[in-house]
Short mmCIF file of C-alpha atoms and ligand atoms in Angstrom, two decimals:
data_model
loop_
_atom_site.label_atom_id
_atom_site.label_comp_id
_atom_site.label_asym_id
_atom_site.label_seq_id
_atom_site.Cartn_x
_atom_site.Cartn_y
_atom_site.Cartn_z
CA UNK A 26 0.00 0.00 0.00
CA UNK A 27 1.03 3.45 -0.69
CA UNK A 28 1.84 5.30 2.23
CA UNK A 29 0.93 8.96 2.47
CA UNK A 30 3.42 10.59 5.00
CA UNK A 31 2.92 14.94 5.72
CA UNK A 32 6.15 17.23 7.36
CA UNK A 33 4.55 20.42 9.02
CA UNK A 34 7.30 23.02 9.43
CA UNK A 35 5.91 26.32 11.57
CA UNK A 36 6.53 29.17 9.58
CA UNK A 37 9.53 31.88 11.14
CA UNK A 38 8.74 30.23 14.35
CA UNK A 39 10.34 32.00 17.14
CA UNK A 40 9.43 35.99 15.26
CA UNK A 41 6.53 34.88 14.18
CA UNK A 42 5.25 33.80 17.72
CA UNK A 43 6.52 37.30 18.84
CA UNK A 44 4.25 38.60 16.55
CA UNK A 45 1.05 36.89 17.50
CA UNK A 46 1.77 38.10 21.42
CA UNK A 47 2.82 41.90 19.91
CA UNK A 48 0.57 42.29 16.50
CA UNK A 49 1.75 45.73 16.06
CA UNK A 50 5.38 43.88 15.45
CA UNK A 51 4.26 42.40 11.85
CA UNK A 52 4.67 45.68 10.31
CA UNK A 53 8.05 45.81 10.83
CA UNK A 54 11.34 43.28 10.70
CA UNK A 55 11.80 41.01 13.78
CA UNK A 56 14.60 39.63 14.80
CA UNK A 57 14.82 37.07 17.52
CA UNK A 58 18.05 36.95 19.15
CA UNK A 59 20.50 35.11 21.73
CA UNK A 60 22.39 37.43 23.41
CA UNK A 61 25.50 36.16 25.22
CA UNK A 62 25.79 39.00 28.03
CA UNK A 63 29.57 39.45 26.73
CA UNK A 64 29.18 42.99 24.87
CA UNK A 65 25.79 45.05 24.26
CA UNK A 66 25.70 43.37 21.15
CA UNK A 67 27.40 39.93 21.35
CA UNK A 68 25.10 37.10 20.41
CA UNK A 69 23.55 35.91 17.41
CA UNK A 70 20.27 36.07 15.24
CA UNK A 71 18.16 33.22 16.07
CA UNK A 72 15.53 33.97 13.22
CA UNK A 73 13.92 36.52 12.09
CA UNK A 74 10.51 37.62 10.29
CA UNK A 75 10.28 38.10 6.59
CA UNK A 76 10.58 41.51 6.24
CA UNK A 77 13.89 41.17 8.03
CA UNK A 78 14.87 38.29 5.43
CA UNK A 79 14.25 40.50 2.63
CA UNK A 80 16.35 42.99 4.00
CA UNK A 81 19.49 39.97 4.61
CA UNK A 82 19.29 39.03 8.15
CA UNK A 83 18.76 35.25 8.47
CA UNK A 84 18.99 32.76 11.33
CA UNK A 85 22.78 32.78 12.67
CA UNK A 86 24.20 35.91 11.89
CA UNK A 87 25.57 37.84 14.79
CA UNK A 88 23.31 40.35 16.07
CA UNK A 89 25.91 43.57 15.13
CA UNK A 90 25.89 42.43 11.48
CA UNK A 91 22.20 42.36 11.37
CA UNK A 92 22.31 46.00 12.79
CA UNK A 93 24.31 46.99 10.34
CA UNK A 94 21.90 45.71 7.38
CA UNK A 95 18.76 47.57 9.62
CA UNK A 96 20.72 50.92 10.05
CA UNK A 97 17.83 53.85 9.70
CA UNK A 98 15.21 51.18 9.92
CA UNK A 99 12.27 50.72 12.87
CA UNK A 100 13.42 47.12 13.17
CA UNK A 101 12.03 45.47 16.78
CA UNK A 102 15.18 43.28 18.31
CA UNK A 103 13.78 40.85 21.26
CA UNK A 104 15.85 38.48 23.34
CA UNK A 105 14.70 35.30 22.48
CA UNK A 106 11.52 34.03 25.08
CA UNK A 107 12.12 30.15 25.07
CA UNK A 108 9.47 29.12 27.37
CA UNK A 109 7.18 31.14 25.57
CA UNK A 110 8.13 29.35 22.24
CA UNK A 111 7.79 25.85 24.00
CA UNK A 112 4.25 26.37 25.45
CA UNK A 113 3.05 27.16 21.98
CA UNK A 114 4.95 24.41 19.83
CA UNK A 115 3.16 21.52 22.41
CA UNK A 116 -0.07 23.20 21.60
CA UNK A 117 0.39 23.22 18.28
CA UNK A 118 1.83 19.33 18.01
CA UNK A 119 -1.02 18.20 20.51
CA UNK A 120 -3.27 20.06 17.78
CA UNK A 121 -1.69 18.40 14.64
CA UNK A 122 -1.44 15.35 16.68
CA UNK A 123 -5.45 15.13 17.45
CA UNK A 124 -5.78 15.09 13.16
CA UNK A 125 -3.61 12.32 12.17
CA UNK A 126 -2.83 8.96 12.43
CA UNK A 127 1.18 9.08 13.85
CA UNK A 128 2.83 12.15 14.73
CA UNK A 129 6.68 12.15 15.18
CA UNK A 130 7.55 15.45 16.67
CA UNK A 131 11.32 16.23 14.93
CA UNK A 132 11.78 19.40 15.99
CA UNK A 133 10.57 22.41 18.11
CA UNK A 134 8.34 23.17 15.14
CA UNK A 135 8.47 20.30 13.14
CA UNK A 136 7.15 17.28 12.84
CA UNK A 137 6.46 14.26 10.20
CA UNK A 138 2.71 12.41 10.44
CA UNK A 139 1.44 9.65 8.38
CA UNK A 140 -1.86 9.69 7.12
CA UNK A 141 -1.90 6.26 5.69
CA UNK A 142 -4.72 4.83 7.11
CA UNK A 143 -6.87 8.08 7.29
CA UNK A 144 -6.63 8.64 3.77
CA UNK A 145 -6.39 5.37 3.01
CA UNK A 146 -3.81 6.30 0.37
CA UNK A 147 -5.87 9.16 -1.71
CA UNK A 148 -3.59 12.32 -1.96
CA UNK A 149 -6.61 13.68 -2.14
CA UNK A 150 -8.00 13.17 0.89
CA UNK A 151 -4.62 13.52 2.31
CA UNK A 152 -4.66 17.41 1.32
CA UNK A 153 -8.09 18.32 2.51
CA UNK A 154 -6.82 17.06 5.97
CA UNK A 155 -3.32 18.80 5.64
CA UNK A 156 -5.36 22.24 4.55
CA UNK A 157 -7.51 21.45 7.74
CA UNK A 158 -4.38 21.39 9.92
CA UNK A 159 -3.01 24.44 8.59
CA UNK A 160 -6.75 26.15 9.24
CA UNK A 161 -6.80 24.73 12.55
CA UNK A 162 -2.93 26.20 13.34
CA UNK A 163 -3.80 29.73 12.46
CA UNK A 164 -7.03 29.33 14.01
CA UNK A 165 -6.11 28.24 17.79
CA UNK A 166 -2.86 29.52 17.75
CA UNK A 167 -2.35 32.67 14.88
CA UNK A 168 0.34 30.95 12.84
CA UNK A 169 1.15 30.09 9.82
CA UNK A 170 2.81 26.51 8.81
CA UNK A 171 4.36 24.91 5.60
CA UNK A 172 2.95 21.57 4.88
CA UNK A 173 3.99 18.88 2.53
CA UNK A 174 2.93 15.50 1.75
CA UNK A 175 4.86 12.73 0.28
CA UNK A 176 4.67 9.09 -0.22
CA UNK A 177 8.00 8.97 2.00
CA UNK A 178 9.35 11.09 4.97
CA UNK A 179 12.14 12.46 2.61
CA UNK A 180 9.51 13.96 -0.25
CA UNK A 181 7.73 14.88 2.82
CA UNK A 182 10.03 17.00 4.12
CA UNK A 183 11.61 18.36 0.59
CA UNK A 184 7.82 19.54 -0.02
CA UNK A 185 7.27 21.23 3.12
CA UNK A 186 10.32 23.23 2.20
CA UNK A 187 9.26 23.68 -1.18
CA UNK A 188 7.10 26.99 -0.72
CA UNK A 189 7.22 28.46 1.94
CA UNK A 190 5.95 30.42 4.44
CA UNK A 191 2.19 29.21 4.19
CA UNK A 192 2.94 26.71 1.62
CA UNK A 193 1.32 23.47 0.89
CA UNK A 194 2.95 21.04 -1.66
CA UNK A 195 1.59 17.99 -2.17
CA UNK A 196 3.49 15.11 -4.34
CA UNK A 197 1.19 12.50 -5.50
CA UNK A 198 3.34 9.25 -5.80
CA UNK A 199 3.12 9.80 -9.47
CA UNK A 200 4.72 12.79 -9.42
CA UNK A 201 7.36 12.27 -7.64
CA UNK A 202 10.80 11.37 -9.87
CA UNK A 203 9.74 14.51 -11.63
CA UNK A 204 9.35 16.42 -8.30
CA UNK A 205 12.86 15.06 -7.59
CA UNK A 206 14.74 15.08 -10.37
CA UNK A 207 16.09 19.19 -10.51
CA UNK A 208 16.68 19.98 -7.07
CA UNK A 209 19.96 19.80 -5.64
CA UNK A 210 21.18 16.85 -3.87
CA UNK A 211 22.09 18.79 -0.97
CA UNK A 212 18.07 19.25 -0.61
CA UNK A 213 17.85 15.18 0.37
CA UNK A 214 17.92 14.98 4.13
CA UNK A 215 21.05 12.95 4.83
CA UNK A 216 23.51 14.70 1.92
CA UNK A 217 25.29 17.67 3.87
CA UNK A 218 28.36 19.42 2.37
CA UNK A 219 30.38 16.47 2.47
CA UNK A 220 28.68 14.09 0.60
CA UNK A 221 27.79 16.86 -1.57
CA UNK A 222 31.17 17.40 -2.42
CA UNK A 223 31.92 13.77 -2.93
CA UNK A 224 28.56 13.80 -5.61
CA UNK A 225 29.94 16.54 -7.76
CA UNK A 226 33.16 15.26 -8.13
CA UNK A 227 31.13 12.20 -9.26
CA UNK A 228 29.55 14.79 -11.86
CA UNK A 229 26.05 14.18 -9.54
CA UNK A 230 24.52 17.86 -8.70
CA UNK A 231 20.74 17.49 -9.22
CA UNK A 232 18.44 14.02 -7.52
CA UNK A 233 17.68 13.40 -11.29
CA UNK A 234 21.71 12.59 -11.79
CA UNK A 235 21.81 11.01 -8.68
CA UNK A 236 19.20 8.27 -9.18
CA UNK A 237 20.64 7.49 -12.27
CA UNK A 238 23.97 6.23 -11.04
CA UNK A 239 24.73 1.91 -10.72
CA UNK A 240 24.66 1.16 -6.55
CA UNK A 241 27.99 -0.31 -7.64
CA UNK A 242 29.31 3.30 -8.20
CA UNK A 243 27.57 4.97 -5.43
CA UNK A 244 28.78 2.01 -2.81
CA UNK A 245 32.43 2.56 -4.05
CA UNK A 246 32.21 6.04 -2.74
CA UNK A 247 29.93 5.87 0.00
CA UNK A 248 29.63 2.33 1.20
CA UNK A 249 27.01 -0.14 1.12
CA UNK A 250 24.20 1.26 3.66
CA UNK A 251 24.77 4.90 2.60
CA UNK A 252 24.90 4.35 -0.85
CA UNK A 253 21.48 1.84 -0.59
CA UNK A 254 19.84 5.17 1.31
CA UNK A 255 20.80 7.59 -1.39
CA UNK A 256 19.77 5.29 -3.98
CA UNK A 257 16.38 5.25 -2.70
CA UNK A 258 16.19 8.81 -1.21
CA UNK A 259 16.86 10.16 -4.97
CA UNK A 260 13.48 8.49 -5.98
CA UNK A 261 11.62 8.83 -2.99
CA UNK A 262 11.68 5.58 -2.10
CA UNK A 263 13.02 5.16 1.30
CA UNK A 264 11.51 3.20 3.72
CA UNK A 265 11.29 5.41 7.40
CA UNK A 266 8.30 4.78 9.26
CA UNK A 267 6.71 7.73 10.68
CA UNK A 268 7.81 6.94 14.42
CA UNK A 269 6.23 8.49 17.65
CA UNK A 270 8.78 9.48 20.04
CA UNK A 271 9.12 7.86 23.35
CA UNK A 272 7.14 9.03 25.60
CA UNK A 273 8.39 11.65 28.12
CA UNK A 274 8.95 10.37 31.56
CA UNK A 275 8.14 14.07 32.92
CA UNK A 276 6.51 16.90 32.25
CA UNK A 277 7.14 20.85 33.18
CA UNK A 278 6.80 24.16 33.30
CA UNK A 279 9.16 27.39 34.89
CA UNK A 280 7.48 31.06 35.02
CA UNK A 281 9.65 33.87 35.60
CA UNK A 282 8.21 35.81 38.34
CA UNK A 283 6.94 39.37 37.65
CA UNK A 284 9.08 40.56 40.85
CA UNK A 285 11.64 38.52 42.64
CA UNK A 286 9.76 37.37 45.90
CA UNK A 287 9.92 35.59 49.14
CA UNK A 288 6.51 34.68 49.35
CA UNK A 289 5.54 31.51 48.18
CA UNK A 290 1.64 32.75 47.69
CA UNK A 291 2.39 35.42 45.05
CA UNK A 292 5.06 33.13 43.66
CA UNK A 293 2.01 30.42 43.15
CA UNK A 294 -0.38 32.57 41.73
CA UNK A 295 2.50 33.58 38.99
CA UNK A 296 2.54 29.72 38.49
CA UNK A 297 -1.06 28.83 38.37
CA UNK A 298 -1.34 29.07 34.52
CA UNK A 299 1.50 26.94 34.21
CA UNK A 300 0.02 24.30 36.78
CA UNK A 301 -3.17 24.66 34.48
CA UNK A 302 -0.96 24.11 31.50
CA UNK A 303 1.21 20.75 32.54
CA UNK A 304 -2.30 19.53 34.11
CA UNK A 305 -3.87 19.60 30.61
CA UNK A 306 -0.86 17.86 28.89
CA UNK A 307 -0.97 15.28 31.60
CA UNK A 308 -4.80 14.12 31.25
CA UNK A 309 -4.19 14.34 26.70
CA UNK A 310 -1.74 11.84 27.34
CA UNK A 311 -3.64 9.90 29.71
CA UNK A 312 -1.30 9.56 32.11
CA UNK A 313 -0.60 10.07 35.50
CA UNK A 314 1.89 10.67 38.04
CA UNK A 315 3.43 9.94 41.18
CA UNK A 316 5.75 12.92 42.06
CA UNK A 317 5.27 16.27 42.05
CA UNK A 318 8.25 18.54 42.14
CA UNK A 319 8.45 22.91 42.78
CA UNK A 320 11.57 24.60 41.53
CA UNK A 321 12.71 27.66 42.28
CA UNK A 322 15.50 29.82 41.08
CA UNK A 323 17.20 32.16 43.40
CA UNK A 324 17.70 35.81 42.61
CA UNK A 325 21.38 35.06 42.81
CA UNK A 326 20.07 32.13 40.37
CA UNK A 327 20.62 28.80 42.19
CA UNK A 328 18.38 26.32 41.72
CA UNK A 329 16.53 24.80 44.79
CA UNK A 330 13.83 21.13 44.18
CA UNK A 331 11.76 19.73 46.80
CA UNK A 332 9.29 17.19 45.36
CA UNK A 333 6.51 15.20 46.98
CA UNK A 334 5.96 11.12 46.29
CA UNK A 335 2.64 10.10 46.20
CA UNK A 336 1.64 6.42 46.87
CA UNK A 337 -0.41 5.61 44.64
CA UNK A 338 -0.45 7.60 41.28
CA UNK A 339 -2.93 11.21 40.47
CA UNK A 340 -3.59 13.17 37.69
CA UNK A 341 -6.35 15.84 39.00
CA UNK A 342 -5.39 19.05 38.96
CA UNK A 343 -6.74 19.98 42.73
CA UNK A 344 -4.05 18.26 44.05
CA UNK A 345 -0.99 19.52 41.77
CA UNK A 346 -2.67 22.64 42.98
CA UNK A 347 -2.53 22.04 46.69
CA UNK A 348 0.85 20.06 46.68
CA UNK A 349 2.50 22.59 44.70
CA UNK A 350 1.69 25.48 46.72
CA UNK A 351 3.14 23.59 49.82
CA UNK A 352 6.16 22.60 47.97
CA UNK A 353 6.84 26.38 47.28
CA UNK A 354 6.33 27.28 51.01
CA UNK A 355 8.68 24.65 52.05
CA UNK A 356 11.18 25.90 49.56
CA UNK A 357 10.66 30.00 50.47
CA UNK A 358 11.48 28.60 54.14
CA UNK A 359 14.52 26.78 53.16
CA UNK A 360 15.86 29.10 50.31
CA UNK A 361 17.40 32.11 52.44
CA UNK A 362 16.88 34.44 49.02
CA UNK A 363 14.23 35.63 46.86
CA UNK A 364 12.46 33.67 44.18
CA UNK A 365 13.33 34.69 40.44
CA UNK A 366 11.94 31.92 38.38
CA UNK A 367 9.36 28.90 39.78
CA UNK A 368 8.01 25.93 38.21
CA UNK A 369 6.18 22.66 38.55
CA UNK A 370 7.66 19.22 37.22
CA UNK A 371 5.51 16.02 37.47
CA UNK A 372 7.08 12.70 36.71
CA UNK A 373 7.27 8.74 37.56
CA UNK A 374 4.06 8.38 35.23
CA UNK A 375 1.61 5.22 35.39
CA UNK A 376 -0.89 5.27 32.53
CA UNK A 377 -4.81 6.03 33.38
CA UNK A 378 -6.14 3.69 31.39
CA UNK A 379 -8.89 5.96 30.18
CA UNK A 380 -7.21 6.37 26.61
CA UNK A 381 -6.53 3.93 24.38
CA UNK A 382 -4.88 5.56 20.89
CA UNK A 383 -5.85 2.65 18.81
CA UNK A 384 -9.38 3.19 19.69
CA UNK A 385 -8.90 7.18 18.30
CA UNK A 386 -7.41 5.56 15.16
CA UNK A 387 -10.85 3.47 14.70
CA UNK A 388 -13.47 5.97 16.15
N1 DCP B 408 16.72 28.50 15.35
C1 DCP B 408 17.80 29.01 16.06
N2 DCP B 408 19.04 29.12 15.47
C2 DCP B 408 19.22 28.72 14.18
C3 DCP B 408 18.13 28.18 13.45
C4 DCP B 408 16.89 28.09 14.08
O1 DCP B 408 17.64 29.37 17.24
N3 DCP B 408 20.43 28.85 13.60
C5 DCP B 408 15.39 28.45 16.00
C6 DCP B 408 14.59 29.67 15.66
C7 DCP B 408 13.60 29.22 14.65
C8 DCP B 408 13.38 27.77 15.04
O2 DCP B 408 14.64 27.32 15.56
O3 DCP B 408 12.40 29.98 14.69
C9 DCP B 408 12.96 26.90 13.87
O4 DCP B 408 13.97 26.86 12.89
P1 DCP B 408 13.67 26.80 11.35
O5 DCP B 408 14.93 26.38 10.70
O6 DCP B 408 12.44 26.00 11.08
O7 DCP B 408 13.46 28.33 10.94
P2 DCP B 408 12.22 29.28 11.11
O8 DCP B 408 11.01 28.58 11.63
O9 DCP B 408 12.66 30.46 11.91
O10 DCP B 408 11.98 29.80 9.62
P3 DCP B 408 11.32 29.06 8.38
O11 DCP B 408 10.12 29.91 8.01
O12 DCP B 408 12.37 29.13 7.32
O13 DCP B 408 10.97 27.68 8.79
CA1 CA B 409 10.27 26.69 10.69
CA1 CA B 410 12.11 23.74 11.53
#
């Protein structure tokens, strides 16, 4: 059977989720950046908006060059918000998750899915659902994603690359050598610089050139397993299931406080959102816990734990609530200096057998 396999890529992630929480910032370049504390201006470009790209500041650039491309320009420069940038990508990969049949998250904002059974193999059907992912993205959370479907994770991937931002690109299994055939080989996820390098001297730039070499010549230069991957990469024929990652064996959340502070009840109302938040991922994967841990970091930005072991395992948000808030008190008694950032871990997870995915698959 055909298999019908989708890469969702979010679109200038980190700017563009900068701009959903300031809209008055999408008139104007963004840049997202790292700062490294050494000089003013020491750090890098994380990534940047469009507007910014069009003016020649990408992802990785330090952030003085970029300057110097903005000079006489209203450009907004924010330290990057990490937390911020996390809460949103789980909401958006529980989202996409909730529409397919497998998701493997790859990335921060990336992920493959398979649609295999779903579709049961029509492209067509395949891109109704992908255009209803991309609705239900800018719906829920404001952004735009690049989607592409494949018949293999590598065409997958190559497509949701292909247009972009707000692209869809869908290669029908018919389509595909065609699809292929003129890109360059460094666009086939596996062939970096090096192998690159190695293909050109073979007189291989474009997928086209590279499917048409013997496996004997490719093995001489590449060996037997990378050569047999390349071979079938170039037609879109390699084999990688769509894998869910392991499960996580915890899950968290840190808020930095508004003020530094010694009290543990202003501390846990700063938190409550984020109690909410880890609560809400907890019961979509079905699972529950049996410790609870508060963090806290110091204003001279030590971290202090004190965590709580439950006997039998919980999941109901009353009593993350409750245990959380004593946890905190415990730790503002034991800390000796102010609070600066809090958060909430829970981990050592039983499953509440209240979900069963297979049964998602079939309802
Ligand atoms: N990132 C980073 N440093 C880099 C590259 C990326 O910190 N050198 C971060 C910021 C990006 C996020 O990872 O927003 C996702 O990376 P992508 O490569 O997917 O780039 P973007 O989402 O920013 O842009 P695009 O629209 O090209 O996908
Ligand atoms: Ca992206
Ligand atoms: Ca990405």
């Amino acid at each position: 059977m055909v298999r019908v396999v989708g890469h969702l890529d979010l679109d200038y992630f980190y700017a563009q989720v900068e701009e959903v929480l300031d809209p008055s910032l999408k008139v104007k370049p963004v840049l997202v950046c790292v700062f490294s504390g050494r000089t003013e201006d020491s750090g890098v470009v994380a990534t940047a908006n469009y507007l910014a790209r069009n003016l020649g500041v990408k992802s990785g650039i330090p952030i003085a060059t970029a300057k110097r491309k903005l000079q006489g320009i209203d450009a907004a420069i924010i330290r990057m918000r990490h937390e911020k940038y996390e809460a949103v990508s789980e909401r958006v990969m529980s989202l996409v998750e909730e529409n397919v049949d497998v998701l493997e998250q790859t990335g921060i904002d990336e992920a493959f899915f398979d649609l295999t059974g779903s579709s049961g193999g029509d492209f067509g059907g395949a891109r109704a659902t992908a255009i209803r992912i991309k609705e239900s993205v800018l719906k829920s959370e404001g952004l735009t994603c690049s989607v592409g479907l494949g018949q293999s994770k590598a065409v997958a991937k190559i497509a949701s690359d292909y247009q972009k931002p707000n692209g869809l690109t869908v290669v029908a299994p018919e389509s595909t050598i065609s699809f292929l055939g003129p890109l360059p080989v460094t666009r086939l996820y596996g062939v970096g610089p090096k192998a690159a390098e190695a293909m050109e001297l073979m007189g291989v730039k474009t997928v086209g050139e590279l499917s048409k070499r013997s496996a004997q010549d490719l093995e001489a230069r590449f060996g037997r397993k990378l050569a047999a991957y390349f071979a079938a990469a170039a037609i879109g024929a390699d084999t990688e299931p769509v894998a869910p990652r392991g499960e996580p064996t915890q899950l968290s959340r840190i808020v930095t406080l508004k003020q530094n502070t010694t009290n543990p009840e202003v501390a846990f109302e700063q938190l409550s959102g984020a109690i909410e938040d880890v609560h809400r991922r907890l019961v979509s994967r079905g699972a529950s816990f049996r410790v609870i841990s508060a963090m806290a970091i110091l204003s001279d930005l030590t971290v202090k734990t004190k965590s709580k072991t439950f006997e039998t395992p919980v999941s109901d948000l009353a009593t993350m609530r409750d245990a959380t808030k004593r946890l905190l008190t415990e730790l503002s008694g034991t800390a000796g200096k102010e609070f600066r950032r809090v958060g909430v871990r829970v981990s050592d997870f039983g499953s509440s057998e209240n979900q069963s995915s297979l049964s998602q698959y079939l309802g």
